[in-house]
PDB file of C-alpha atoms in Angstrom:
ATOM      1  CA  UNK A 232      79.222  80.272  92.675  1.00 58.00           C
ATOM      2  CA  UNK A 233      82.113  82.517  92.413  1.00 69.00           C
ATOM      3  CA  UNK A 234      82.444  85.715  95.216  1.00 77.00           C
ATOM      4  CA  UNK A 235      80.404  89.018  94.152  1.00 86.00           C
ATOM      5  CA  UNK A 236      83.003  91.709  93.263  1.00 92.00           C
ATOM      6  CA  UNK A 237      83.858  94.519  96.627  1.00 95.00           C
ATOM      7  CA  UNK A 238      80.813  96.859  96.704  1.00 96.00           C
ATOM      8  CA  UNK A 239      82.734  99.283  98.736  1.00 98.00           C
ATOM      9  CA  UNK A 240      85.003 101.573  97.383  1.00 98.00           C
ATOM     10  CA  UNK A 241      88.645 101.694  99.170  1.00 98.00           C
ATOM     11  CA  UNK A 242      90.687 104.648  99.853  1.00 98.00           C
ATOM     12  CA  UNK A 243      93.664 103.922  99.474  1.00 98.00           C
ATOM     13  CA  UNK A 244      92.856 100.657  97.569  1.00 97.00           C
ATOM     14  CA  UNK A 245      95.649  98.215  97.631  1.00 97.00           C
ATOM     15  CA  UNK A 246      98.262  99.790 100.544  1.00 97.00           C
ATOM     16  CA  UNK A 247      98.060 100.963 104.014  1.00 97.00           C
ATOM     17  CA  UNK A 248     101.664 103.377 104.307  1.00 96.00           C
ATOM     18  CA  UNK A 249     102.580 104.097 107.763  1.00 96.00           C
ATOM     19  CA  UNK A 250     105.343 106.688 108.025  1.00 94.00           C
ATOM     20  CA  UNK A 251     107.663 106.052 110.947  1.00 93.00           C
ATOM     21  CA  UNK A 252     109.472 106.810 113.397  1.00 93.00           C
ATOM     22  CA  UNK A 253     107.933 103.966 115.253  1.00 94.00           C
ATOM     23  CA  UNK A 254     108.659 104.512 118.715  1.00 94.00           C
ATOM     24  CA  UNK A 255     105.063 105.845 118.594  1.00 95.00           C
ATOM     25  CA  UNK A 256     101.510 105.072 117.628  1.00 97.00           C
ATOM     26  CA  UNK A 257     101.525 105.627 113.704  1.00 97.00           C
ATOM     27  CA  UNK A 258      98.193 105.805 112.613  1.00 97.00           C
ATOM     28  CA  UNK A 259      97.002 105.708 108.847  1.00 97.00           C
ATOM     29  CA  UNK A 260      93.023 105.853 107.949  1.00 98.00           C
ATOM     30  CA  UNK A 261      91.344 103.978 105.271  1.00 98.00           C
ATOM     31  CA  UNK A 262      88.026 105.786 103.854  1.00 98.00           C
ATOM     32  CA  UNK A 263      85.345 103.140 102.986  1.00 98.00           C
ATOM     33  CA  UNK A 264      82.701 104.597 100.656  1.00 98.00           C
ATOM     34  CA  UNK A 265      79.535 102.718 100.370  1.00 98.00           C
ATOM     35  CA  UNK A 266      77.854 103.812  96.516  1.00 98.00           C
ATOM     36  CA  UNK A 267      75.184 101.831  96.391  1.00 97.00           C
ATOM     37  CA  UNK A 268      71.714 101.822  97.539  1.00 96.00           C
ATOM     38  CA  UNK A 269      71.599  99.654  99.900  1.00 95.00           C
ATOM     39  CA  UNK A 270      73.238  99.672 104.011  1.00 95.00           C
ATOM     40  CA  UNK A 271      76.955  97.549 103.534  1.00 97.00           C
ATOM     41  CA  UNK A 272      77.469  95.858 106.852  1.00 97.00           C
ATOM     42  CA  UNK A 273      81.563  95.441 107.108  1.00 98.00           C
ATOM     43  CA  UNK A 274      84.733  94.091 109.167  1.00 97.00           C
ATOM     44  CA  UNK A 275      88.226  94.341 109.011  1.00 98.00           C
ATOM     45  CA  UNK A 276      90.120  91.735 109.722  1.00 97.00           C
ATOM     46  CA  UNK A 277      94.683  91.757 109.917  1.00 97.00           C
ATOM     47  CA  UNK A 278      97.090  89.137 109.689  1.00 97.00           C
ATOM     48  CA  UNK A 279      98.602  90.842 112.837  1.00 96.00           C
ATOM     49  CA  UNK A 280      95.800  91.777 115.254  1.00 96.00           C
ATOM     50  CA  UNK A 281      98.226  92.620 117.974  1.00 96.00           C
ATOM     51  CA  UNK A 282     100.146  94.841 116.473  1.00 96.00           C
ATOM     52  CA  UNK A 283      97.371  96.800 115.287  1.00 97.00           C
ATOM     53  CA  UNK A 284      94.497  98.530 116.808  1.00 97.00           C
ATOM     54  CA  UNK A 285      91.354  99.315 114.242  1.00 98.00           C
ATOM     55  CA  UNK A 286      88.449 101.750 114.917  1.00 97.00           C
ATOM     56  CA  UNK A 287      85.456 101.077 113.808  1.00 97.00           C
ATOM     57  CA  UNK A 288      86.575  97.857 112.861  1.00 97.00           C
ATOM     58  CA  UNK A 289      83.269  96.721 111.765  1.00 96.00           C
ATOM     59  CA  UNK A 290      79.975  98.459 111.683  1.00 96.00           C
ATOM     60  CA  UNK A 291      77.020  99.549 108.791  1.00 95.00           C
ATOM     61  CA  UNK A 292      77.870 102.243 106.239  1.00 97.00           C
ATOM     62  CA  UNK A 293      74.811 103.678 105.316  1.00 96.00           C
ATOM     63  CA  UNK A 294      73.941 103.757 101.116  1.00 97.00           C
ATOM     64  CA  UNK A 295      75.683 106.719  99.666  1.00 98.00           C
ATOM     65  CA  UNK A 296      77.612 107.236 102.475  1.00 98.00           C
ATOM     66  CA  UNK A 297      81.503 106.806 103.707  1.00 98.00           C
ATOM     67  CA  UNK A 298      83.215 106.335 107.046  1.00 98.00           C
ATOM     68  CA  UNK A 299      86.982 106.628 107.747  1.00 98.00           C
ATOM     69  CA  UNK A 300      88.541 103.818 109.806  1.00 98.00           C
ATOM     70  CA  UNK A 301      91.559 104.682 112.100  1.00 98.00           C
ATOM     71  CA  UNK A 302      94.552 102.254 111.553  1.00 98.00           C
ATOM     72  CA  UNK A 303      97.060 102.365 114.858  1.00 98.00           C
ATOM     73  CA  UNK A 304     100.292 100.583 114.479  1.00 97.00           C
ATOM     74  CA  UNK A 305     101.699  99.945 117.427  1.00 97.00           C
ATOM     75  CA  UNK A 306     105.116 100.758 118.568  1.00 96.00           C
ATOM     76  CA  UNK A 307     107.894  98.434 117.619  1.00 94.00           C
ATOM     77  CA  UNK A 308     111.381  98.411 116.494  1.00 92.00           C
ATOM     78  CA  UNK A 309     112.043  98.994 112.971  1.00 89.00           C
ATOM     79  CA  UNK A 310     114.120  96.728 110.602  1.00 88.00           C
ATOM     80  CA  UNK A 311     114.590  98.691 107.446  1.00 84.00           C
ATOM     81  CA  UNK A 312     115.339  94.962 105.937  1.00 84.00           C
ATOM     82  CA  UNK A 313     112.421  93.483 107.409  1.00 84.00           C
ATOM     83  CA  UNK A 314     109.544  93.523 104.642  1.00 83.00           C
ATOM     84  CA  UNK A 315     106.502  93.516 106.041  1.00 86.00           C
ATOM     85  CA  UNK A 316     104.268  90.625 105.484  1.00 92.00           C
ATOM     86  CA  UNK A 317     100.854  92.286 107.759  1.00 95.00           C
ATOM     87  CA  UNK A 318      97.963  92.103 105.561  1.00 97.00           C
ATOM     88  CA  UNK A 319      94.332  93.321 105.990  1.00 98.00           C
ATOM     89  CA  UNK A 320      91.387  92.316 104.607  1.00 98.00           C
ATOM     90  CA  UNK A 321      87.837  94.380 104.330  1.00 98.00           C
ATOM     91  CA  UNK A 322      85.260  92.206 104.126  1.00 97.00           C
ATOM     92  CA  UNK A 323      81.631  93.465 103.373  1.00 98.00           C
ATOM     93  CA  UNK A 324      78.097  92.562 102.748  1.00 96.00           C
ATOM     94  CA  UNK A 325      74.448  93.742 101.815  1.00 96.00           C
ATOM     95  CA  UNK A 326      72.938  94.408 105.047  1.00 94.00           C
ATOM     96  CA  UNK A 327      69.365  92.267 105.157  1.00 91.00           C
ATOM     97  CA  UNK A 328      66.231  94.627 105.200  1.00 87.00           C
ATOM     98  CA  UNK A 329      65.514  93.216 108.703  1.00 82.00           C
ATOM     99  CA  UNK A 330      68.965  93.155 110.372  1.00 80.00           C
ATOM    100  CA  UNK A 331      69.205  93.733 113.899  1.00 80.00           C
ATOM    101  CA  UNK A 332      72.125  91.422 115.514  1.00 83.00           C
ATOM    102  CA  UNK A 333      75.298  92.315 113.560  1.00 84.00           C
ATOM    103  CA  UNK A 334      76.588  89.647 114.842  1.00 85.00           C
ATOM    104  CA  UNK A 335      74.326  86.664 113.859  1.00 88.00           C
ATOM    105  CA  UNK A 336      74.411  88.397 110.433  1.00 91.00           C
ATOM    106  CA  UNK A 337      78.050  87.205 110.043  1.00 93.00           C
ATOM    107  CA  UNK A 338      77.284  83.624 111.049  1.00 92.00           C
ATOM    108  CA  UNK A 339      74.599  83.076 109.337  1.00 91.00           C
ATOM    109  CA  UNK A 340      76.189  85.156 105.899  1.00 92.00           C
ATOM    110  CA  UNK A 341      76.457  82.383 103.149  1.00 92.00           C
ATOM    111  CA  UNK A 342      79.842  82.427 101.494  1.00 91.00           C
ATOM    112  CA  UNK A 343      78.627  83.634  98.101  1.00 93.00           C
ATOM    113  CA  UNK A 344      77.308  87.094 100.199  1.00 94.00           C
ATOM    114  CA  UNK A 345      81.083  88.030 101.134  1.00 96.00           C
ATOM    115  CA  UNK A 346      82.926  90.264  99.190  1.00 97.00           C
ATOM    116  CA  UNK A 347      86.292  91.228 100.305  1.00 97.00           C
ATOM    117  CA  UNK A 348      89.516  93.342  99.478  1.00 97.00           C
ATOM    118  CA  UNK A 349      92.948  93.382 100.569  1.00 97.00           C
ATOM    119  CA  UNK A 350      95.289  95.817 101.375  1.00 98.00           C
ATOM    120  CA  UNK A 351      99.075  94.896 102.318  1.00 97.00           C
ATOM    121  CA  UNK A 352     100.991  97.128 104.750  1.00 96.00           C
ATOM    122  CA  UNK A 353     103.813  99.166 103.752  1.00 95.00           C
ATOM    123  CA  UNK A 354     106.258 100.919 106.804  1.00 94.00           C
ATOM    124  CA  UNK A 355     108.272 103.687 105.529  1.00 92.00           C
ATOM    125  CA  UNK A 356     111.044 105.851 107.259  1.00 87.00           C
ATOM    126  CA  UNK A 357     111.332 109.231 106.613  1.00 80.00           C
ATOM    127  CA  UNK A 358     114.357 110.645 104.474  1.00 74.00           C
ATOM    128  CA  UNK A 359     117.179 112.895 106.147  1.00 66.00           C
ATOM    129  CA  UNK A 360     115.594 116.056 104.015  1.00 60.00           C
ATOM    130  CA  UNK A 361     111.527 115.097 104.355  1.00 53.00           C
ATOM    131  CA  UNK A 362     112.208 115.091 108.370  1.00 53.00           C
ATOM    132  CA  UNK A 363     109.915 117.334 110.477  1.00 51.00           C
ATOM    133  CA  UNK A 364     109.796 119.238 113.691  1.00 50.00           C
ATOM    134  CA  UNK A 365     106.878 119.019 115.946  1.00 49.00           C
ATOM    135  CA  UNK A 366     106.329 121.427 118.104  1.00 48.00           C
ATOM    136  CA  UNK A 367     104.072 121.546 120.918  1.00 49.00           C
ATOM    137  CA  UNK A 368     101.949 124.770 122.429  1.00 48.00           C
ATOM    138  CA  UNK A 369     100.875 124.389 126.092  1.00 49.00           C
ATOM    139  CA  UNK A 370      97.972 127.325 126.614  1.00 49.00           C
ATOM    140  CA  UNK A 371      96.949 127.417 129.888  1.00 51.00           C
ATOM    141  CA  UNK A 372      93.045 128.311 130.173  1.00 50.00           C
ATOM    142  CA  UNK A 373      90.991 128.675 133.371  1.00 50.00           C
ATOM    143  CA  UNK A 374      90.876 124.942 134.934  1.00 53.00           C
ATOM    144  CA  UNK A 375      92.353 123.250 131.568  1.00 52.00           C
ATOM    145  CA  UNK A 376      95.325 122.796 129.491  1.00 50.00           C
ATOM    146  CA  UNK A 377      95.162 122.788 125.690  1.00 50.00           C
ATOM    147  CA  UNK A 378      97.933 121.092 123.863  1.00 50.00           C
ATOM    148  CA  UNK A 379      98.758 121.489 120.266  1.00 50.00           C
ATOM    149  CA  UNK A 380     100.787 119.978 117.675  1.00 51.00           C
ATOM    150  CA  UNK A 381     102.570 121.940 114.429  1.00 49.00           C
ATOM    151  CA  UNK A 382     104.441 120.132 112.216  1.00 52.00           C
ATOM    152  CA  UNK A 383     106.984 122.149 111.010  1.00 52.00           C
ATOM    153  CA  UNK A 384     108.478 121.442 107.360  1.00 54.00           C
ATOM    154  CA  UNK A 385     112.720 121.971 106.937  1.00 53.00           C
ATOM    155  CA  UNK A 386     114.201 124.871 105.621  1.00 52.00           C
ATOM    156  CA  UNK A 387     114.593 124.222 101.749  1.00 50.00           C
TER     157      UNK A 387
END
C-alpha cells in the first residue's frame, strides 16, 4: 500500500534558507499547520543532527491548529562552493483516539500511517548592499539589564 499524502501543511514547503554570517547561531522556523480534524502527532528528523538543533522537534499539533518549529544552525565555517547536502524530513501521523505514550506510538506506527515531507537546506551569504547593522541598547532597570537588538537597513 503506497504512503498517504503529508496531512500537514509546510511553511516554507520545500527549503529551509539560513542567511549567514555563520559565526553565529542562524536560526530559520518552519510553521507546521495541522487542517484537519483530527490531533497530527509529528517529528523532524535531519541528515545532520549535529549541526542542527530543532525545537519542538516532535510533539501533537492539535486539529486546526499550527505550531512554529525553531531551526538553529550551528556555527561553522562557510564554503561559498560547498553545496549543501543537509536534508530534513517532517514526518507525521493521525494521532490514535487513545494515545498516551508518544513514544510507543512511533514504534508501534505501521508504515502505511507515515506521511512525510522533505525540505533541503539552502545557506546563503548576504550581498555587499543587503548587509545590516545591528545595534544593541543596554537599559539599565532596577536589579536587571534589558538588551535589545535593531537591525538597521543601509543607506540607499
Amino acid at each position: 500500500m503506497a504512503r498517504p499524502e503529508q496531512v500537514l501543511l509546510l511553511e516554507p514547503q520545500h527549503e529551509l534558507k539560513f542567511r549567514g554570517p555563520f559565526s553565529d547561531v542562524v536560526t530559520t522556523n518552519l510553521k507546521l499547520s495541522n487542517p484537519t480534524d483530527r490531533n497530527v502527532c509529528f517529528k523532524v528528523k535531519t541528515t545532520a543532527p549535529r549541526r542542527y538543533c530543532v525545537r519542538p522537534n516532535s510533539g501533537i499539533i492539535d486539529a486546526g491548529t499550527s505550531i512554529n518549529v525553531s531551526v538553529m544552525l550551528q556555527p561553522f565555517e562557510y564554503d561559498p562552493n560547498e553545496k549543501s547536502k543537509h536534508k530534513f524530513m517532517v514526518q507525521s501521523m493521525l494521532a490514535p483516539p487513545d494515545m498516551t505514550d508518544m513514544e510507543g506510538v512511533w514504534k508501534e506506527a505501521k508504515p502505511e500511517e507515515l506521511m512525510d515531507s522533505k525540505l533541503r537546506c539552502v545557506f546563503e551569504m548576504p550581498t555587499e548592499n543587503e548587509k545590516t547593522v545591528k545595534l544593541f541598547i543596554i537599559s539599565f532597570l532596577p536589579n536587571c539589564v534589558a538588551v535589545t537588538t535593531s537591525i538597521i537597513p543601509p543607506k540607499t
